Structure formats: structure tokens, C-alpha cells
Short mmCIF file of N, CA and C in Angstrom, two decimals:
data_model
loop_
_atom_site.label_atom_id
_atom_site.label_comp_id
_atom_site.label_asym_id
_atom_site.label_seq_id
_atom_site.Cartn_x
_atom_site.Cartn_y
_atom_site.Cartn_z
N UNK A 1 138.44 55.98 118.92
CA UNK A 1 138.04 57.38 118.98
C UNK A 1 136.53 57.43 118.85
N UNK A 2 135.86 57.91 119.91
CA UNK A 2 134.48 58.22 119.77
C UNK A 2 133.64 59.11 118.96
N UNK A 3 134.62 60.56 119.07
CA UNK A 3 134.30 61.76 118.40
C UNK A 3 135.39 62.57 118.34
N UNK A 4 135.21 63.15 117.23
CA UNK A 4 136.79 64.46 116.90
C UNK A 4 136.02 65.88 116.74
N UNK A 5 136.02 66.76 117.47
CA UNK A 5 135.79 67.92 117.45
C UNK A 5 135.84 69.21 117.17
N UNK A 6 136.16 69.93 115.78
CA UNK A 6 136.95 70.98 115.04
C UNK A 6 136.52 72.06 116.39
N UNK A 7 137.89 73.04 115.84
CA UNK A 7 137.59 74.44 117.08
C UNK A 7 136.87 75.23 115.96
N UNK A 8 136.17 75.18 114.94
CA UNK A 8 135.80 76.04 113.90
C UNK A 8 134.44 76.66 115.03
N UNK A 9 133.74 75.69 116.05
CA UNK A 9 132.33 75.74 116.59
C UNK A 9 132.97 76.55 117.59
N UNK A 10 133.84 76.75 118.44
CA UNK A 10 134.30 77.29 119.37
C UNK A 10 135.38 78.76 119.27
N UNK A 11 135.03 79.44 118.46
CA UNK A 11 135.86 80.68 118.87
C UNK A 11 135.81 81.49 119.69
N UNK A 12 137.20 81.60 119.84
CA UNK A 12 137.14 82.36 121.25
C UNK A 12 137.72 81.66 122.55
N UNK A 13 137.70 80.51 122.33
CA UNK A 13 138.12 79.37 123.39
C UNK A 13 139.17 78.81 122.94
N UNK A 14 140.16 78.81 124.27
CA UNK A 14 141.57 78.29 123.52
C UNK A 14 141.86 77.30 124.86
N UNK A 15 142.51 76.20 124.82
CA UNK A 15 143.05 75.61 125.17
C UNK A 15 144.57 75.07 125.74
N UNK A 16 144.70 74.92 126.86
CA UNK A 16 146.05 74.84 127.31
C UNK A 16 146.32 73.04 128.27
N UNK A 17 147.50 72.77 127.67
CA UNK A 17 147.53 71.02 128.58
C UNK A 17 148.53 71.19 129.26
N UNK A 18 148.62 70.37 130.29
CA UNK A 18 150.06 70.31 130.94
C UNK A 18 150.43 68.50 130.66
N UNK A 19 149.38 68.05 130.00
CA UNK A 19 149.76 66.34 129.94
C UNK A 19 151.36 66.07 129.03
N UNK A 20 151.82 65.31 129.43
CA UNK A 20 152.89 65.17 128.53
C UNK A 20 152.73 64.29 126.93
N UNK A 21 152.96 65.48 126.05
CA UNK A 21 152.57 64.64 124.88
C UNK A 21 151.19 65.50 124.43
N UNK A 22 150.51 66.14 125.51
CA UNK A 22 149.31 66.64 125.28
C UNK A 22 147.96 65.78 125.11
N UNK A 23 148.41 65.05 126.03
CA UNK A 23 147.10 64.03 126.07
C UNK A 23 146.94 62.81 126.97
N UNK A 24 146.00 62.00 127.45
CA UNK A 24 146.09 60.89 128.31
C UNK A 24 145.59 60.23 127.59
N UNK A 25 145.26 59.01 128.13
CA UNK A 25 144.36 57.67 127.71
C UNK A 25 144.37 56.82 128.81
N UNK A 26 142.93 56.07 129.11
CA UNK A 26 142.74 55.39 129.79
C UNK A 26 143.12 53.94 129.95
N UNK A 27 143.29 53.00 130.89
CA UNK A 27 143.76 51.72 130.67
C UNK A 27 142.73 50.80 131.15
N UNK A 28 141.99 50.21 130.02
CA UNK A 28 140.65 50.00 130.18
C UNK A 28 140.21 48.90 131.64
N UNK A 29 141.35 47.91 131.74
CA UNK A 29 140.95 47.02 132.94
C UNK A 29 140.87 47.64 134.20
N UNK A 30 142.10 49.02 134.62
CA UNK A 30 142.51 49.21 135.58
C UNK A 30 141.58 50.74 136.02
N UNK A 31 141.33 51.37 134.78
CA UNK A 31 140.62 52.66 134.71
C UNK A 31 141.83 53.99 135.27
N UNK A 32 142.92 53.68 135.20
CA UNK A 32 144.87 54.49 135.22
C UNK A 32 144.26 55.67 134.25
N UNK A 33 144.66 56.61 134.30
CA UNK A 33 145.20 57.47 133.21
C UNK A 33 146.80 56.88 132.76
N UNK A 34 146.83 56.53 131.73
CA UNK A 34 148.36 56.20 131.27
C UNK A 34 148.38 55.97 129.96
N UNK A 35 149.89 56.05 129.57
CA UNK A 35 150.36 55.64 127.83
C UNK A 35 151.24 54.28 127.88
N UNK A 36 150.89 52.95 127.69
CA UNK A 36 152.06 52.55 127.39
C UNK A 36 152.22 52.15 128.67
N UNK A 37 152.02 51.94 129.65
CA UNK A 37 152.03 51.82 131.24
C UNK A 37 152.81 53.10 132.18
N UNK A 38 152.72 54.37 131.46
CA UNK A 38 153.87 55.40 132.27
C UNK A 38 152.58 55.79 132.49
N UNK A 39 152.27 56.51 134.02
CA UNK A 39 150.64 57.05 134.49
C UNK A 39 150.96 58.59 134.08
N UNK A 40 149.96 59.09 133.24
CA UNK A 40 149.93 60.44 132.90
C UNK A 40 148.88 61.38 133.02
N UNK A 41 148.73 61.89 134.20
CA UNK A 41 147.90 62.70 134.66
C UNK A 41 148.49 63.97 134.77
N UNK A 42 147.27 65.08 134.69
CA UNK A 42 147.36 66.15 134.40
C UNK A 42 146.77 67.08 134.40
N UNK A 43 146.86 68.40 133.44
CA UNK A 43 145.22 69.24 133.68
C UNK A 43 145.28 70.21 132.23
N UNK A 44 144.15 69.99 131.78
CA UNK A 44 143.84 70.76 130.71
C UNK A 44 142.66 72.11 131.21
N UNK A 45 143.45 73.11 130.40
CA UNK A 45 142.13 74.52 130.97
C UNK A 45 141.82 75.18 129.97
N UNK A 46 140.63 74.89 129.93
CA UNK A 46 139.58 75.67 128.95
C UNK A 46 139.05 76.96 128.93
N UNK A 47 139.93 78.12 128.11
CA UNK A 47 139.88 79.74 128.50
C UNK A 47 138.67 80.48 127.54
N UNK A 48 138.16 81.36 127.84
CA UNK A 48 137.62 82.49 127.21
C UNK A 48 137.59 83.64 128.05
N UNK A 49 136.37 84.59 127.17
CA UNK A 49 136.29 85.81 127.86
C UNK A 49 135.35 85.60 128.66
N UNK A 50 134.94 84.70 129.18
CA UNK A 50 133.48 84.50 130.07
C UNK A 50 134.06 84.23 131.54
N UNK A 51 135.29 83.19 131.41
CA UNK A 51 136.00 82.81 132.32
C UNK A 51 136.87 81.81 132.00
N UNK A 52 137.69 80.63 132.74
CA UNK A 52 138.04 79.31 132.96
C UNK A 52 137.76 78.06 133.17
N UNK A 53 137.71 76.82 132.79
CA UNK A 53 137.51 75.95 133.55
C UNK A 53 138.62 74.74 133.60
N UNK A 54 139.11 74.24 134.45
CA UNK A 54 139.86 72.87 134.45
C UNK A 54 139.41 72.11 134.50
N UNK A 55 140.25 70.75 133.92
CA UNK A 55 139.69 69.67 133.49
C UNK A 55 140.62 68.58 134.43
N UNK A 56 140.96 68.19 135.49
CA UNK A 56 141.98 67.72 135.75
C UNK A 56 142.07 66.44 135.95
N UNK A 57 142.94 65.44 135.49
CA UNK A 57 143.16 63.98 135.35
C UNK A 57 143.85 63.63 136.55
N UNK A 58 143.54 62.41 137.39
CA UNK A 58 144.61 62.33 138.72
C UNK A 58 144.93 60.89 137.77
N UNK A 59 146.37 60.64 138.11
CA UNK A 59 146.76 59.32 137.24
C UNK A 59 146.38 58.14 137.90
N UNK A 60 145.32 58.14 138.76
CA UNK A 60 144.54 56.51 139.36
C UNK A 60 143.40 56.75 138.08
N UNK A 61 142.77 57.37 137.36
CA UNK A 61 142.29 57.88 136.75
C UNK A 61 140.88 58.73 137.14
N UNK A 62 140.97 59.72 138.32
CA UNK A 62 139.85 60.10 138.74
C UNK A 62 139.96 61.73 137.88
N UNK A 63 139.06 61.82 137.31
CA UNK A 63 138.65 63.05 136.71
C UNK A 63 137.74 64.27 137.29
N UNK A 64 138.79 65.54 137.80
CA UNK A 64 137.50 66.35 138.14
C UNK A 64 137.42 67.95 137.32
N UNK A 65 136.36 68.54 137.68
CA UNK A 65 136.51 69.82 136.69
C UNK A 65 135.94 70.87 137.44
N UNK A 66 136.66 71.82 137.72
CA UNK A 66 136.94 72.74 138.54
C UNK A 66 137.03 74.40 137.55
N UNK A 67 136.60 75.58 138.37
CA UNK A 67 136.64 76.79 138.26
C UNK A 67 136.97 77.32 139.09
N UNK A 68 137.82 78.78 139.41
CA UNK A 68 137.90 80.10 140.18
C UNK A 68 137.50 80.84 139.78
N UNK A 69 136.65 80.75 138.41
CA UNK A 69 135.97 82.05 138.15
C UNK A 69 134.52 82.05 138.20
N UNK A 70 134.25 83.34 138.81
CA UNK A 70 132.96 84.12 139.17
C UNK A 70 132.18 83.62 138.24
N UNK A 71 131.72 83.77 137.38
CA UNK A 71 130.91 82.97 135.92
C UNK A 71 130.93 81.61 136.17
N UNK A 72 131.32 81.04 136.38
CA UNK A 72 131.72 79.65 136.51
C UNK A 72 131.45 78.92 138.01
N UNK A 73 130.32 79.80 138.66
CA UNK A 73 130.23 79.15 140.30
C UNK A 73 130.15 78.07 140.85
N UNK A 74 128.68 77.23 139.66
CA UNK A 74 128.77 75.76 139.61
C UNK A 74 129.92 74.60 139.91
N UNK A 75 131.13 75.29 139.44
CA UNK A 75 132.36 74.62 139.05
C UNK A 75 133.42 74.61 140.10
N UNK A 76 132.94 75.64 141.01
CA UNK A 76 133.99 76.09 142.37
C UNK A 76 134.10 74.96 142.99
N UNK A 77 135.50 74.80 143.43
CA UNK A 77 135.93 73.64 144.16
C UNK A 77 134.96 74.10 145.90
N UNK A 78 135.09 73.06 146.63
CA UNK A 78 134.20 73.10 147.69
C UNK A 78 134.72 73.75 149.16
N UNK A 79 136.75 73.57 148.97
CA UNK A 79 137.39 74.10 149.48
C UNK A 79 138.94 74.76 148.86
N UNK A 80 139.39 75.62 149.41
CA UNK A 80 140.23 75.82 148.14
C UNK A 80 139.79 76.60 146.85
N UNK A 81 141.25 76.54 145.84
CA UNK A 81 141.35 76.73 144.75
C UNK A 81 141.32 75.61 144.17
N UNK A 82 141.47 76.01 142.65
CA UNK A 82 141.66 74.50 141.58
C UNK A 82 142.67 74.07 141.55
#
């Protein structure tokens, strides 16, 4: 574990996973999202009143982070939704 992060700094922001278990981990030789060798990819979204953002895990382990909201333009996928 690198760092543990209290939500005490963040109110207002709530969090939602779809990972199973609520979480991934990487497999350091192969760079997988997986537990245990089952590949667990997924998407976590980070809410407030400002807007959204996703966090999404593909289980080869490619990570991207994506928005549909207006506030959040930087973050707009290039085609599509998130």
C-alpha cells in the first residue's frame, strides 16, 4: 500500500465501484488488472455537485478516466460517451 486516503478531506464526493469485491490489483509481471489470477476490471465514478468522473480499469490492465459532464471537458471521451 502506497497511501490510504480518509474521505474526512473530501466532502461532498461519494463514490461508486462496479469491481467485484470493490477493488482491483495489479499483477506486477503481466501489468492484468486481477485477484488471485481471476481478471477484474471495472469502473469506479467519482460524484459531486460539480459533476462526474470515471475511472475505468480494462482487465489487460489499461486505465482510462473519462467525463460527460460539462465541468469536466478536459475529461470528455474523444468519441462517444464514457
Amino acid at each position: 500500500i502506497d497511501r490510504v486516503v480518509s474521505a474526512n478531506g473530501f466532502r461532498g464526493v461519494s463514490l461508486a465501484s462496479s469491481f467485484v469485491g470493490s477493488y482491483t490489483s495489479f499483477e506486477p509481471r503481466r501489468g492484468t488488472a486481477n485477484d488471485a489470477g481471476t481478471l477484474k476490471n471495472g469502473t469506479a465514478t467519482l460524484s459531486s455537485s460539480y459533476g462526474s468522473i470515471k475511472v475505468i480499469v480494462g482487465s489487460l490492465g489499461r486505465v482510462r478516466i473519462c467525463s460527460d459532464s460539462a465541468n469536466l471537458a478536459q475529461y470528455k471521451p474523444s468519441s462517444g460517451t464514457c
